[in-house]
Coordinates of C-alpha atoms in Angstrom, one line a residue:
X1 CA 0.1 -0.2 0.0
X2 CA 1.1 3.4 -1.0
X3 CA 0.2 6.9 -0.2
X4 CA 0.3 10.2 -2.1
X5 CA -0.1 13.8 -1.2
X6 CA -0.5 14.7 -4.7
X7 CA -4.3 12.6 -4.6
X8 CA -7.3 13.5 -2.9
X9 CA -8.1 11.9 0.1
X10 CA -10.5 9.4 -1.3
X11 CA -8.0 8.4 -3.5
X12 CA -4.7 9.0 -1.6
X13 CA -3.6 5.3 -0.8
X14 CA -3.5 2.6 -3.4
X15 CA -2.7 -1.2 -3.2
X16 CA -0.4 -2.6 -5.5
X17 CA 0.1 -6.4 -5.1
X18 CA 3.3 -8.2 -6.8
X19 CA 4.5 -11.5 -6.4
X20 CA 7.5 -13.3 -8.0
X21 CA 9.0 -16.8 -8.5
X22 CA 12.8 -18.7 -8.6
X23 CA 13.5 -22.0 -9.5
X24 CA 17.2 -22.7 -8.7
X25 CA 17.5 -25.7 -11.2
X26 CA 21.0 -26.3 -10.6
X27 CA 20.3 -27.3 -7.3
X28 CA 18.9 -30.6 -8.2
X29 CA 20.4 -34.0 -8.5
X30 CA 20.4 -34.4 -12.3
X31 CA 22.2 -30.4 -12.5
X32 CA 24.0 -30.8 -8.9
X33 CA 27.3 -31.9 -10.3
X34 CA 27.1 -31.2 -13.9
X35 CA 30.7 -30.0 -15.6
X36 CA 29.6 -27.6 -17.9
X37 CA 26.4 -26.0 -16.0
X38 CA 27.7 -24.4 -12.6
X39 CA 24.4 -22.6 -12.2
X40 CA 20.6 -22.2 -13.3
X41 CA 18.0 -20.4 -12.3
X42 CA 14.8 -19.5 -13.8
X43 CA 12.7 -16.2 -12.6
X44 CA 9.4 -14.7 -13.4
X45 CA 7.5 -12.0 -11.5
X46 CA 4.4 -10.4 -12.5
X47 CA 3.1 -7.6 -10.3
X48 CA 1.0 -3.8 -10.0
X49 CA 2.9 -0.3 -9.4
X50 CA 1.9 2.6 -8.4
X51 CA 3.1 6.2 -9.8
X52 CA 2.2 9.6 -8.6
X53 CA 5.1 11.3 -10.5
X54 CA 2.9 13.2 -12.7
X55 CA 4.1 15.7 -15.4
X56 CA 6.2 18.6 -14.0
X57 CA 3.1 21.3 -14.8
X58 CA 0.5 19.6 -13.2
X59 CA 1.8 20.5 -9.7
X60 CA 1.2 19.1 -6.6
X61 CA -2.3 19.4 -5.7
X62 CA -4.3 18.8 -8.7
X63 CA -7.1 17.9 -6.7
X64 CA -7.6 21.4 -5.8
X65 CA -8.4 24.5 -8.1
X66 CA -5.6 26.8 -9.0
X67 CA -7.0 30.2 -8.3
X68 CA -5.5 33.3 -7.8
X69 CA -6.8 37.1 -7.8
X70 CA -5.9 38.6 -11.0
X71 CA -8.0 39.0 -13.9
X72 CA -11.9 38.2 -14.2
X73 CA -14.2 41.1 -13.1
X74 CA -13.5 44.0 -11.2
X75 CA -15.5 44.3 -8.2
X76 CA -16.1 47.6 -6.5
X77 CA -14.6 48.1 -2.8
X78 CA -12.9 44.3 -3.1
X79 CA -10.7 44.9 -5.7
X80 CA -10.1 42.5 -8.9
X81 CA -11.9 39.1 -9.3
X82 CA -10.4 35.7 -9.3
X83 CA -9.2 33.8 -12.0
X84 CA -9.1 30.1 -12.4
X85 CA -5.7 28.9 -13.9
X86 CA -6.4 25.1 -13.7
X87 CA -9.7 23.2 -12.5
X88 CA -9.4 20.6 -9.8
X89 CA -10.2 16.6 -10.4
X90 CA -11.0 15.3 -8.1
X91 CA -11.3 11.4 -9.1
X92 CA -7.6 11.6 -10.3
X93 CA -6.2 8.1 -9.3
X94 CA -2.4 6.8 -9.5
X95 CA -1.1 5.8 -12.6
X96 CA -0.5 2.0 -12.9
X97 CA 1.8 -0.2 -14.4
X98 CA 1.1 -4.3 -14.8
X99 CA 4.6 -5.4 -15.3
X100 CA 5.8 -9.0 -16.6
X101 CA 9.2 -10.3 -16.1
X102 CA 10.6 -13.6 -17.1
X103 CA 14.2 -14.5 -17.5
X104 CA 17.1 -16.9 -16.5
X105 CA 20.7 -16.6 -14.9
X106 CA 23.3 -19.1 -16.3
X107 CA 27.0 -19.9 -15.1
X108 CA 28.7 -22.2 -17.1
X109 CA 32.5 -24.2 -15.8
X110 CA 32.0 -21.2 -13.0
X111 CA 33.7 -18.1 -15.1
X112 CA 30.8 -17.4 -18.0
X113 CA 27.6 -15.9 -17.0
X114 CA 24.8 -15.2 -19.2
X115 CA 21.3 -13.4 -18.1
X116 CA 18.4 -12.8 -20.4
X117 CA 15.2 -11.2 -19.5
X118 CA 11.8 -10.2 -21.3
X119 CA 9.6 -7.4 -19.8
X120 CA 6.0 -6.4 -20.7
X121 CA 4.8 -3.3 -19.3
X122 CA 1.4 -2.0 -19.6
X123 CA 0.9 1.3 -18.2
X124 CA -2.6 3.0 -17.9
X125 CA -4.5 5.7 -16.2
X126 CA -1.4 8.0 -17.2
X127 CA -2.2 11.7 -16.5
X128 CA -3.0 13.7 -19.6
X129 CA -3.8 17.2 -20.3
X130 CA -7.8 17.1 -21.1
X131 CA -8.8 17.9 -25.0
X132 CA -12.3 16.0 -24.8
X133 CA -14.5 18.5 -22.8
X134 CA -16.9 20.1 -25.2
X135 CA -16.0 23.8 -25.5
X136 CA -19.7 24.6 -24.7
X137 CA -18.6 24.2 -20.7
X138 CA -16.9 27.4 -21.3
X139 CA -13.6 26.4 -19.9
X140 CA -10.5 27.1 -21.7
X141 CA -8.4 24.3 -23.0
X142 CA -5.6 25.4 -20.5
X143 CA -7.6 25.5 -17.8
X144 CA -9.5 22.0 -18.2
X145 CA -8.6 19.3 -15.3
X146 CA -6.1 16.7 -16.0
X147 CA -7.9 13.4 -16.4
X148 CA -6.4 9.7 -16.4
X149 CA -6.6 8.9 -19.9
X150 CA -3.6 7.9 -20.9
X151 CA -2.2 4.1 -22.0
X152 CA 1.4 3.3 -23.1
X153 CA 2.3 -0.9 -24.0
X154 CA 6.2 -0.9 -23.3
X155 CA 8.1 -4.0 -24.1
X156 CA 11.8 -5.3 -24.4
X157 CA 14.4 -7.5 -23.8
X158 CA 17.9 -7.8 -22.0
X159 CA 20.7 -9.7 -22.8
X160 CA 24.3 -9.6 -20.5
X161 CA 27.1 -11.8 -20.8
X162 CA 30.4 -12.0 -18.3
X163 CA 33.7 -14.0 -18.7
X164 CA 36.3 -13.7 -15.6
X165 CA 38.8 -16.4 -15.5
X166 CA 42.4 -16.6 -13.7
X167 CA 45.1 -17.5 -16.5
X168 CA 47.7 -18.7 -13.3
X169 CA 48.7 -16.7 -10.0
X170 CA 49.3 -13.9 -11.8
X171 CA 46.8 -12.8 -15.1
X172 CA 43.4 -12.2 -14.4
X173 CA 41.3 -11.6 -17.7
X174 CA 37.5 -10.8 -18.3
X175 CA 34.8 -9.3 -20.2
X176 CA 31.0 -8.1 -20.1
X177 CA 28.4 -7.2 -22.2
X178 CA 25.0 -6.1 -22.3
X179 CA 22.7 -5.4 -25.0
X180 CA 18.7 -4.0 -24.4
X181 CA 16.0 -3.4 -26.5
X182 CA 13.0 -1.7 -25.9
X183 CA 10.3 -0.1 -27.5
X184 CA 6.6 1.3 -26.8
X185 CA 3.1 2.2 -28.1
X186 CA 0.7 4.9 -27.2
X187 CA -2.8 3.1 -26.7
X188 CA -4.6 6.1 -25.7
X189 CA -4.4 9.5 -25.1
X190 CA -6.3 12.5 -23.5
X191 CA -6.1 14.2 -27.5
X192 CA -8.8 14.7 -30.0
X193 CA -8.1 13.7 -33.8
X194 CA -7.5 16.3 -36.2
X195 CA -10.3 16.1 -38.8
X196 CA -10.4 13.9 -42.0
X197 CA -8.2 16.9 -44.3
X198 CA -5.3 15.7 -42.3
X199 CA -3.1 12.8 -43.8
X200 CA -2.6 11.3 -40.2
X201 CA -5.7 12.5 -38.3
X202 CA -4.1 10.7 -35.1
X203 CA -0.9 11.4 -34.1
X204 CA -0.4 9.7 -30.9
X205 CA -2.2 6.2 -31.1
X206 CA 0.0 3.4 -32.4
X207 CA 3.0 5.6 -32.4
X208 CA 5.9 5.6 -30.3
X209 CA 6.3 7.8 -27.1
X210 CA 7.6 11.1 -28.7
X211 CA 7.3 9.9 -32.1
X212 CA 8.8 13.1 -34.5
X213 CA 6.7 14.6 -36.9
X214 CA 7.6 16.9 -40.4
X215 CA 7.1 17.5 -43.8
X216 CA 8.9 14.8 -46.1
X217 CA 11.3 16.4 -48.9
X218 CA 10.2 15.3 -52.4
X219 CA 13.3 13.8 -54.4
X220 CA 11.4 13.2 -57.6
X221 CA 13.1 16.2 -59.7
X222 CA 16.6 14.5 -58.1
X223 CA 17.6 17.1 -55.7
X224 CA 14.6 17.8 -53.8
X225 CA 14.7 21.7 -54.2
X226 CA 13.2 23.9 -56.5
X227 CA 15.3 25.2 -58.9
X228 CA 14.0 28.0 -60.8
X229 CA 10.6 29.9 -60.9
X230 CA 9.1 27.8 -63.3
X231 CA 9.4 24.8 -61.1
X232 CA 7.4 26.4 -58.4
X233 CA 5.1 27.3 -61.0
X234 CA 4.5 24.3 -62.5
X235 CA 4.2 22.2 -59.4
X236 CA 0.9 23.9 -58.4
X237 CA 1.7 24.3 -54.6
X238 CA 1.4 27.1 -52.5
X239 CA 3.2 26.8 -48.9
X240 CA 1.1 27.7 -45.6
X241 CA 3.5 31.0 -44.5
X242 CA 6.5 31.8 -46.4
X243 CA 6.4 31.0 -50.2
X244 CA 9.0 29.3 -51.8
X245 CA 11.8 30.8 -53.8
X246 CA 14.3 28.9 -55.7
X247 CA 16.9 27.0 -53.7
X248 CA 14.1 25.9 -51.5
X249 CA 12.9 22.7 -50.6
X250 CA 10.0 20.8 -52.4
X251 CA 7.6 19.1 -50.1
X252 CA 5.6 16.1 -50.8
X253 CA 2.2 17.2 -50.8
X254 CA 0.1 14.0 -49.1
X255 CA -2.9 15.4 -48.7
X256 CA -3.2 16.3 -53.0
X257 CA -4.8 19.8 -51.8
X258 CA -1.9 21.7 -53.5
X259 CA -1.0 23.6 -50.3
X260 CA 2.1 22.3 -48.1
X261 CA 0.8 22.9 -44.6
X262 CA 1.0 21.1 -41.1
X263 CA -2.0 18.1 -42.5
X264 CA 0.9 17.0 -44.8
X265 CA 3.0 16.2 -41.6
X266 CA 4.5 12.0 -41.7
X267 CA 6.3 10.5 -38.8
X268 CA 9.9 10.5 -39.3
X269 CA 12.6 8.5 -38.2
X270 CA 11.8 7.1 -34.4
X271 CA 12.0 8.9 -31.0
X272 CA 14.6 10.6 -28.8
X273 CA 14.7 7.7 -26.5
X274 CA 17.0 4.7 -28.0
X275 CA 15.7 1.8 -29.3
X276 CA 18.9 -0.1 -28.5
X277 CA 21.5 0.3 -25.9
X278 CA 24.8 -2.2 -25.7
X279 CA 27.8 -2.2 -24.2
X280 CA 31.3 -3.8 -23.4
X281 CA 34.0 -3.6 -20.8
X282 CA 37.1 -5.6 -21.2
X283 CA 39.8 -6.1 -18.8
X284 CA 43.5 -7.4 -17.6
X285 CA 45.1 -7.9 -14.3
X286 CA 48.3 -8.7 -13.9
X287 CA 50.2 -8.7 -10.4
X288 CA 49.0 -5.5 -9.1
X289 CA 48.8 -4.1 -12.7
X290 CA 45.2 -3.3 -14.4
X291 CA 43.4 -2.2 -17.3
X292 CA 40.4 -2.0 -18.4
X293 CA 38.3 -0.4 -21.8
X294 CA 34.6 0.2 -21.8
X295 CA 32.8 0.6 -25.2
X296 CA 29.3 2.0 -25.6
X297 CA 26.3 2.6 -28.1
X298 CA 23.1 3.3 -28.7
X299 CA 21.0 2.9 -31.9
X300 CA 17.2 3.7 -33.3
X301 CA 17.9 7.1 -31.3
X302 CA 16.8 10.4 -33.3
X303 CA 16.9 14.1 -32.8
X304 CA 14.6 16.7 -34.9
X305 CA 16.2 20.3 -34.9
X306 CA 13.3 23.0 -36.3
X307 CA 15.7 26.0 -35.5
X308 CA 18.7 26.7 -33.8
X309 CA 22.7 27.0 -34.3
X310 CA 24.5 24.7 -36.6
X311 CA 21.2 24.5 -38.9
X312 CA 19.8 27.7 -39.7
X313 CA 22.1 30.1 -41.1
X314 CA 20.0 33.3 -40.3
X315 CA 21.1 32.6 -36.2
X316 CA 22.7 35.5 -34.4
X317 CA 22.2 37.7 -37.8
X318 CA 24.6 35.0 -39.5
X319 CA 26.4 32.3 -38.3
X320 CA 27.3 29.9 -40.8
X321 CA 29.0 26.1 -40.9
X322 CA 30.1 23.6 -42.9
X323 CA 26.9 22.0 -44.5
X324 CA 26.0 26.0 -45.5
X325 CA 29.6 25.9 -47.2
X326 CA 27.9 24.1 -50.3
X327 CA 24.2 25.6 -49.9
X328 CA 22.1 26.1 -53.2
X329 CA 23.1 28.6 -55.7
X330 CA 22.1 29.2 -59.3
X331 CA 25.5 28.7 -60.2
X332 CA 26.1 25.3 -58.0
X333 CA 23.0 23.6 -59.8
X334 CA 23.8 24.9 -63.1
X335 CA 27.4 23.3 -62.5
X336 CA 26.2 19.6 -61.0
X337 CA 28.1 20.9 -58.1
X338 CA 27.1 19.1 -54.9
X339 CA 24.3 20.9 -52.3
X340 CA 24.5 20.0 -49.4
X341 CA 22.1 22.9 -47.8
X342 CA 19.0 25.0 -49.3
X343 CA 19.4 28.5 -50.3
X344 CA 20.8 30.8 -47.8
X345 CA 18.9 33.9 -46.5
X346 CA 19.6 35.9 -43.7
X347 CA 16.5 38.3 -43.6
X348 CA 12.8 37.9 -43.8
X349 CA 10.7 34.2 -44.0
X350 CA 12.7 30.9 -45.1
X351 CA 10.4 28.0 -46.5
X352 CA 12.9 25.7 -45.7
X353 CA 13.3 26.5 -41.8
X354 CA 10.5 23.7 -40.9
X355 CA 10.7 20.5 -39.3
X356 CA 11.7 17.8 -42.1
X357 CA 13.7 15.2 -42.8
X358 CA 16.6 17.0 -44.1
X359 CA 16.9 18.4 -40.1
X360 CA 16.5 15.1 -38.4
X361 CA 19.6 13.8 -37.3
X362 CA 20.5 9.8 -36.4
X363 CA 21.9 9.9 -33.1
X364 CA 22.8 6.4 -32.9
X365 CA 26.7 6.5 -31.6
X366 CA 29.5 4.0 -30.9
X367 CA 32.5 4.8 -28.7
X368 CA 35.3 4.2 -26.4
X369 CA 34.1 5.4 -23.5
X370 CA 36.6 4.8 -20.8
X371 CA 40.2 3.4 -20.6
X372 CA 41.6 2.9 -17.3
X373 CA 45.1 1.9 -15.7
X374 CA 45.8 1.3 -12.7
X375 CA 48.7 0.4 -10.2
X376 CA 48.7 -1.1 -6.6
X377 CA 51.7 -0.2 -5.0
X378 CA 52.8 -3.3 -3.1
X379 CA 53.0 -3.0 0.5
X380 CA 56.8 -3.9 1.1
X381 CA 57.0 -0.1 -0.1
X382 CA 54.3 1.4 2.2
X383 CA 53.6 -1.5 4.9
X384 CA 51.1 1.1 6.7
X385 CA 48.9 2.4 4.1
X386 CA 47.8 1.2 1.0
X387 CA 48.5 3.5 -2.2
X388 CA 47.4 3.1 -5.7
X389 CA 48.3 5.3 -8.8
X390 CA 45.1 5.4 -11.2
X391 CA 45.2 7.0 -15.1
X392 CA 41.8 7.0 -17.0
X393 CA 40.9 8.8 -20.2
X394 CA 36.9 9.2 -21.3
X395 CA 35.3 9.5 -25.0
X396 CA 38.6 9.0 -26.6
X397 CA 37.1 8.5 -30.0
X398 CA 33.0 8.4 -31.1
X399 CA 31.5 7.6 -34.4
X400 CA 28.1 8.2 -35.1
X401 CA 25.9 8.9 -37.6
X402 CA 24.9 12.8 -37.2
X403 CA 24.6 14.7 -40.5
X404 CA 25.9 17.8 -39.1
X405 CA 29.8 17.8 -37.3
X406 CA 28.8 21.2 -35.6
X407 CA 26.0 19.7 -33.2

């Protein structure tokens, strides 16, 4: 049983049962003296977990109206009226997860270890902003009470392996590694669908949390840019906001309405949360000298930049980066030269400055995260205290897929 001051008294306490089971198979006679399998344990657990760490903008007392003496109608002799910033929802309850874990731990020949785990996390009653109340209530969207309307399904697997062995009385070598894969899917939100003029009327359900959205560049003409005014006219496209000029990106009109606007946005890449994490540590010890190396990496990690330093040339009145050296110009296009950025514009609007797959960064990486060398000074030199000399270096090299060296 847990209690939370963030919930109303009637929902303050929650009961979240859980159970686990493990079977140490290697203790049974048929494996007790096995020369290969030193230890084998099968395990599983299932239970419910309560969570009251709601979104930071929800506040601590969400079961009470958030009222302030500002705004509202002026009342003579009493001053200003009151303003309700956020209405209360006294029926709010815990966010809950039902989590299943199944796995095993295996040791071979007393120096090799293997572990695997599958998890399935079904989270419900997630606190979400409320867009579903009818507008005739008269309550502004920003003042509508929070509701427990969200559902997310998380699942994945984890693998770890280790090796440690004494070669002789002086040498000890080891290695360990891990790989995790996890994905999630939104099953319910507190958001209403867009109308059917949107290519994707729903931008949450069925997608992972934090799915990136943007415009897809149309490369059907060979380079994805409008290369002349005639090409812009022949396309029949108009852009919401700044109109395109030669050198701007040509986007795909998914809705086929002749206009590029938010209705044409589509899912791009993945999310800012990596799908795969992995690492490998190598170690060796010779007498009092030890050495280790740690490699780390992630994949399925994306980041979308819709503005900012390293991408837009008009930041701080003109800040240029490597990609801008080969920006689109009529001369470079006519020569068939490499083009790595849309036409540069320091003033006015820019039709290319909007979220698109051009600004989508694959943030996957592999790096040598740490190298360490240590020496334990023998007691014969310092008989009363232990001493150690230690050297380490971090992030010695990184291999990544980023499309900007300036980030």
